[in-house]
PDB file of C-alpha atoms in Angstrom:
ATOM      1  CA  MET A 745       0.000   0.000   0.000  1.00  0.00           C
ATOM      2  CA  ASN A 746       1.484   3.359  -0.959  1.00  0.00           C
ATOM      3  CA  ASP A 747       1.510   6.497   1.228  1.00  0.00           C
ATOM      4  CA  LEU A 748      -1.461   8.054  -0.591  1.00  0.00           C
ATOM      5  CA  GLN A 749      -3.678   5.014   0.005  1.00  0.00           C
ATOM      6  CA  LEU A 750      -2.495   4.702   3.599  1.00  0.00           C
ATOM      7  CA  ILE A 751      -3.369   8.320   4.369  1.00  0.00           C
ATOM      8  CA  THR A 752      -6.621   8.256   2.372  1.00  0.00           C
ATOM      9  CA  ASN A 753      -7.812   5.243   4.377  1.00  0.00           C
ATOM     10  CA  LYS A 754      -7.306   7.222   7.580  1.00  0.00           C
ATOM     11  CA  ILE A 755      -9.399  10.216   6.511  1.00  0.00           C
ATOM     12  CA  HIS A 756     -12.925  10.098   7.927  1.00  0.00           C
ATOM     13  CA  PHE A 757     -15.990  12.257   7.357  1.00  0.00           C
ATOM     14  CA  ILE A 758     -17.262  13.506  10.731  1.00  0.00           C
ATOM     15  CA  ARG A 759     -19.478  16.553  11.398  1.00  0.00           C
ATOM     16  CA  ASN A 760     -19.472  17.270   7.652  1.00  0.00           C
ATOM     17  CA  GLN A 761     -15.689  17.600   7.596  1.00  0.00           C
ATOM     18  CA  LYS A 762     -12.807  15.466   6.421  1.00  0.00           C
ATOM     19  CA  VAL A 763     -10.726  14.699   9.480  1.00  0.00           C
ATOM     20  CA  MET A 764      -7.964  12.448  10.747  1.00  0.00           C
ATOM     21  CA  LEU A 765      -7.996  11.021  14.257  1.00  0.00           C
ATOM     22  CA  ASP A 766      -5.274  11.475  16.843  1.00  0.00           C
ATOM     23  CA  TYR A 767      -4.344   7.781  17.056  1.00  0.00           C
ATOM     24  CA  ASP A 768      -3.972   7.533  13.250  1.00  0.00           C
ATOM     25  CA  LEU A 769      -1.810  10.655  13.184  1.00  0.00           C
ATOM     26  CA  ALA A 770       0.286   9.371  16.088  1.00  0.00           C
ATOM     27  CA  LEU A 771       0.864   6.153  14.160  1.00  0.00           C
ATOM     28  CA  LEU A 772       1.997   8.108  11.077  1.00  0.00           C
ATOM     29  CA  TYR A 773       4.233  10.410  13.147  1.00  0.00           C
ATOM     30  CA  GLU A 774       5.604   7.352  14.996  1.00  0.00           C
ATOM     31  CA  LEU A 775       4.546   8.771  18.367  1.00  0.00           C
ATOM     32  CA  GLU A 776       2.389   7.523  21.189  1.00  0.00           C
ATOM     33  CA  THR A 777      -1.128   8.975  21.046  1.00  0.00           C
ATOM     34  CA  LYS A 778      -0.593  10.270  24.586  1.00  0.00           C
ATOM     35  CA  VAL A 779       2.441  12.315  23.465  1.00  0.00           C
ATOM     36  CA  LEU A 780       0.523  13.821  20.535  1.00  0.00           C
ATOM     37  CA  LYS A 781      -2.427  14.761  22.783  1.00  0.00           C
ATOM     38  CA  GLN A 782      -0.099  16.296  25.381  1.00  0.00           C
ATOM     39  CA  ALA A 783       1.543  18.476  22.733  1.00  0.00           C
ATOM     40  CA  VAL A 784      -1.883  19.613  21.509  1.00  0.00           C
ATOM     41  CA  ARG A 785      -3.168  20.343  25.034  1.00  0.00           C
ATOM     42  CA  ARG A 786      -0.045  22.384  25.809  1.00  0.00           C
ATOM     43  CA  ASN A 787      -0.773  24.475  22.700  1.00  0.00           C
ATOM     44  CA  ILE A 788      -4.576  24.347  22.771  1.00  0.00           C
ATOM     45  CA  ILE A 789      -4.856  28.010  21.732  1.00  0.00           C
ATOM     46  CA  ARG A 790      -3.507  26.979  18.297  1.00  0.00           C
ATOM     47  CA  PHE A 791      -6.426  24.560  17.787  1.00  0.00           C
ATOM     48  CA  PRO A 792      -9.804  26.311  17.570  1.00  0.00           C
ATOM     49  CA  ASP A 793     -12.921  24.205  16.932  1.00  0.00           C
ATOM     50  CA  ASP A 794     -12.552  24.412  13.156  1.00  0.00           C
ATOM     51  CA  PHE A 795      -9.017  22.954  13.444  1.00  0.00           C
ATOM     52  CA  MET A 796      -9.645  20.219  15.993  1.00  0.00           C
ATOM     53  CA  PHE A 797     -12.506  18.828  18.069  1.00  0.00           C
ATOM     54  CA  GLU A 798     -13.036  15.935  20.433  1.00  0.00           C
ATOM     55  CA  LEU A 799     -15.410  13.213  19.308  1.00  0.00           C
ATOM     56  CA  ASN A 800     -18.424  12.559  21.469  1.00  0.00           C
ATOM     57  CA  GLU A 801     -19.281   9.024  22.520  1.00  0.00           C
ATOM     58  CA  SER A 802     -21.949   8.426  19.869  1.00  0.00           C
ATOM     59  CA  GLU A 803     -19.617   9.635  17.078  1.00  0.00           C
ATOM     60  CA  PHE A 804     -16.881   7.339  18.352  1.00  0.00           C
ATOM     61  CA  ILE A 805     -19.208   4.322  18.526  1.00  0.00           C
ATOM     62  CA  ALA A 806     -20.494   5.010  14.998  1.00  0.00           C
ATOM     63  CA  LEU A 807     -16.945   5.418  13.691  1.00  0.00           C
ATOM     64  CA  ARG A 808     -15.744   2.261  15.417  1.00  0.00           C
ATOM     65  CA  SER A 809     -18.568   0.267  13.842  1.00  0.00           C
ATOM     66  CA  GLN A 810     -17.700   1.682  10.384  1.00  0.00           C
ATOM     67  CA  ILE A 811     -14.037   0.739  10.574  1.00  0.00           C
ATOM     68  CA  VAL A 812     -14.760  -2.563  12.356  1.00  0.00           C
ATOM     69  CA  THR A 813     -12.358  -2.348  15.256  1.00  0.00           C
ATOM     70  CA  SER A 814     -12.549  -4.317  18.418  1.00  0.00           C
ATOM     71  CA  ASN A 815     -12.907  -2.756  21.840  1.00  0.00           C
ATOM     72  CA  LYS A 816      -9.670  -4.120  23.310  1.00  0.00           C
ATOM     73  CA  GLY A 817      -9.243  -2.574  26.723  1.00  0.00           C
ATOM     74  CA  GLY A 818     -11.598   0.321  26.054  1.00  0.00           C
ATOM     75  CA  VAL A 819     -10.790   3.996  25.573  1.00  0.00           C
ATOM     76  CA  ARG A 820     -10.175   6.401  28.421  1.00  0.00           C
ATOM     77  CA  TYR A 821     -10.567   9.587  26.416  1.00  0.00           C
ATOM     78  CA  MET A 822     -12.425  10.302  23.220  1.00  0.00           C
ATOM     79  CA  PRO A 823     -10.151  10.849  20.209  1.00  0.00           C
ATOM     80  CA  PHE A 824      -9.334  14.252  18.818  1.00  0.00           C
ATOM     81  CA  ALA A 825     -10.373  14.806  15.190  1.00  0.00           C
ATOM     82  CA  PHE A 826      -8.109  17.144  13.211  1.00  0.00           C
ATOM     83  CA  THR A 827      -9.254  18.999  10.114  1.00  0.00           C
ATOM     84  CA  GLU A 828      -6.834  19.843   7.318  1.00  0.00           C
ATOM     85  CA  GLN A 829      -5.951  23.139   9.031  1.00  0.00           C
ATOM     86  CA  GLY A 830      -5.454  21.378  12.351  1.00  0.00           C
ATOM     87  CA  ILE A 831      -3.074  18.901  10.774  1.00  0.00           C
ATOM     88  CA  ALA A 832      -1.115  21.778   9.257  1.00  0.00           C
ATOM     89  CA  MET A 833      -0.937  23.350  12.731  1.00  0.00           C
ATOM     90  CA  LEU A 834       0.396  20.066  14.162  1.00  0.00           C
ATOM     91  CA  SER A 835       3.621  20.535  12.225  1.00  0.00           C
ATOM     92  CA  SER A 836       4.386  23.633  14.309  1.00  0.00           C
ATOM     93  CA  VAL A 837       3.539  21.852  17.555  1.00  0.00           C
ATOM     94  CA  LEU A 838       5.391  18.625  16.735  1.00  0.00           C
ATOM     95  CA  ASN A 839       8.649  20.199  15.708  1.00  0.00           C
ATOM     96  CA  SER A 840      10.423  17.228  14.156  1.00  0.00           C
ATOM     97  CA  GLU A 841      11.625  16.334  10.686  1.00  0.00           C
ATOM     98  CA  LYS A 842       9.312  13.288  10.623  1.00  0.00           C
ATOM     99  CA  ALA A 843       6.283  15.489  11.438  1.00  0.00           C
ATOM    100  CA  ILE A 844       7.137  17.853   8.596  1.00  0.00           C
ATOM    101  CA  ILE A 845       7.527  15.027   6.061  1.00  0.00           C
ATOM    102  CA  ILE A 846       4.266  13.362   7.149  1.00  0.00           C
ATOM    103  CA  ASN A 847       2.389  16.689   7.128  1.00  0.00           C
ATOM    104  CA  ILE A 848       3.484  17.400   3.562  1.00  0.00           C
ATOM    105  CA  ALA A 849       2.197  13.972   2.480  1.00  0.00           C
ATOM    106  CA  ILE A 850      -1.112  14.524   4.315  1.00  0.00           C
ATOM    107  CA  MET A 851      -1.603  17.998   2.822  1.00  0.00           C
ATOM    108  CA  ARG A 852      -0.983  16.622  -0.671  1.00  0.00           C
ATOM    109  CA  THR A 853      -3.548  13.879  -0.034  1.00  0.00           C
ATOM    110  CA  PHE A 854      -6.179  16.377   1.134  1.00  0.00           C
ATOM    111  CA  VAL A 855      -5.570  18.533  -1.952  1.00  0.00           C
ATOM    112  CA  LEU A 856      -5.779  15.506  -4.242  1.00  0.00           C
ATOM    113  CA  LEU A 857      -9.071  14.427  -2.643  1.00  0.00           C
ATOM    114  CA  ARG A 858     -10.476  17.946  -2.964  1.00  0.00           C
ATOM    115  CA  ASN A 859      -9.502  18.125  -6.644  1.00  0.00           C
ATOM    116  CA  SER A 860     -10.968  14.696  -7.419  1.00  0.00           C
ATOM    117  CA  ASN A 861     -14.269  15.730  -5.800  1.00  0.00           C
ATOM    118  CA  LEU A 862     -14.375  18.833  -7.972  1.00  0.00           C
ATOM    119  CA  SER A 863     -13.769  16.864 -11.132  1.00  0.00           C
ATOM    120  CA  LEU A 864     -16.547  14.395 -10.267  1.00  0.00           C
ATOM    121  CA  GLU A 865     -18.932  17.300  -9.706  1.00  0.00           C
ATOM    122  CA  GLU A 866     -17.901  18.838 -13.030  1.00  0.00           C
ATOM    123  CA  ILE A 867     -18.502  15.543 -14.881  1.00  0.00           C
ATOM    124  CA  SER A 868     -21.903  15.153 -13.264  1.00  0.00           C
ATOM    125  CA  LYS A 869     -22.869  18.712 -14.206  1.00  0.00           C
ATOM    126  CA  LYS A 870     -21.776  18.224 -17.828  1.00  0.00           C
ATOM    127  CA  LEU A 871     -23.789  15.009 -18.125  1.00  0.00           C
ATOM    128  CA  HIS A 872     -26.824  16.781 -16.726  1.00  0.00           C
ATOM    129  CA  ASP A 873     -26.351  19.622 -19.238  1.00  0.00           C
ATOM    130  CA  ILE A 874     -26.150  17.149 -22.126  1.00  0.00           C
ATOM    131  CA  GLU A 875     -29.332  15.435 -20.952  1.00  0.00           C
ATOM    132  CA  ASN A 876     -31.119  18.802 -20.893  1.00  0.00           C
ATOM    133  CA  GLN A 877     -29.841  19.875 -24.318  1.00  0.00           C
ATOM    134  CA  LEU A 878     -30.541  16.582 -26.099  1.00  0.00           C
ATOM    135  CA  PRO A 879     -33.505  14.936 -24.347  1.00  0.00           C
ATOM    136  CA  ASP A 880     -34.646  12.970 -27.442  1.00  0.00           C
ATOM    137  CA  ILE A 881     -31.244  11.416 -28.029  1.00  0.00           C
ATOM    138  CA  TYR A 882     -30.987  10.555 -24.346  1.00  0.00           C
ATOM    139  CA  LYS A 883     -34.403   8.796 -24.481  1.00  0.00           C
ATOM    140  CA  ILE A 884     -33.373   6.873 -27.620  1.00  0.00           C
ATOM    141  CA  LEU A 885     -30.108   5.749 -26.002  1.00  0.00           C
ATOM    142  CA  ASN A 886     -31.983   4.553 -22.927  1.00  0.00           C
ATOM    143  CA  HIS A 887     -34.461   2.685 -25.129  1.00  0.00           C
ATOM    144  CA  LEU A 888     -31.630   0.995 -27.049  1.00  0.00           C
ATOM    145  CA  MET A 889     -29.926   0.022 -23.809  1.00  0.00           C
ATOM    146  CA  ASP A 890     -33.177  -1.493 -22.516  1.00  0.00           C
ATOM    147  CA  LYS A 891     -33.711  -3.298 -25.846  1.00  0.00           C
ATOM    148  CA  ASN A 892     -30.190  -4.803 -25.702  1.00  0.00           C
ATOM    149  CA  GLN A 893     -30.897  -5.981 -22.189  1.00  0.00           C
ATOM    150  CA  LEU A 894     -34.089  -7.743 -23.361  1.00  0.00           C
ATOM    151  CA  ILE A 895     -32.195  -9.481 -26.178  1.00  0.00           C
ATOM    152  CA  THR A 896     -29.546 -10.835 -23.839  1.00  0.00           C
ATOM    153  CA  THR A 897     -32.114 -12.103 -21.345  1.00  0.00           C
ATOM    154  CA  THR A 898     -34.084 -13.982 -24.050  1.00  0.00           C
ATOM    155  CA  LYS A 899     -30.896 -15.673 -25.318  1.00  0.00           C
ATOM    156  CA  ASP A 900     -30.156 -16.996 -21.834  1.00  0.00           C
ATOM    157  CA  ARG A 901     -33.551 -18.727 -21.468  1.00  0.00           C
ATOM    158  CA  PRO A 902     -33.758 -22.475 -22.104  1.00  0.00           C
ATOM    159  CA  LYS A 903     -35.561 -23.506 -25.278  1.00  0.00           C
ATOM    160  CA  ILE A 904     -38.981 -25.122 -24.993  1.00  0.00           C
ATOM    161  CA  GLY A 905     -40.119 -27.896 -27.313  1.00  0.00           C
ATOM    162  CA  TYR A 906     -39.360 -31.372 -28.567  1.00  0.00           C
ATOM    163  CA  LYS A 907     -35.823 -32.621 -28.759  1.00  0.00           C
ATOM    164  CA  LYS A 908     -34.754 -34.702 -31.788  1.00  0.00           C
TER     165      LYS A 908
END
């Protein structure tokens, strides 16, 4: 698995925002989660609510069920969720070469995801425009697709009648 896939798999959508959780970031930075949280708490003024927030219990339970993790030993504190800006701020709090390298990779991943979402929206809009401009052709194409589907289903049926 390459770095892009690894980071992309750790991005979650919580409270209508793309975020990464403290324990995933700690793993990437090769730190203990406790150390990462301590650094953030010491510099809490750098992390307003739109940079970082703490998950509530229901969000954590829902997230845990989505990513299918076990409840080994339980969790003392709810995880912190960092937005893209919060992750950028982490590089100033975790002043190490590893943190800088990881942050650059994460920022590139966020930008790539944002750009791919825009291109999907653009494609969808263009298809919708074509449908509006050429409704008759669109209906004909749908009819032909349905007709082809009927032909393939009749070919697959067993023949009825006498065998010679």
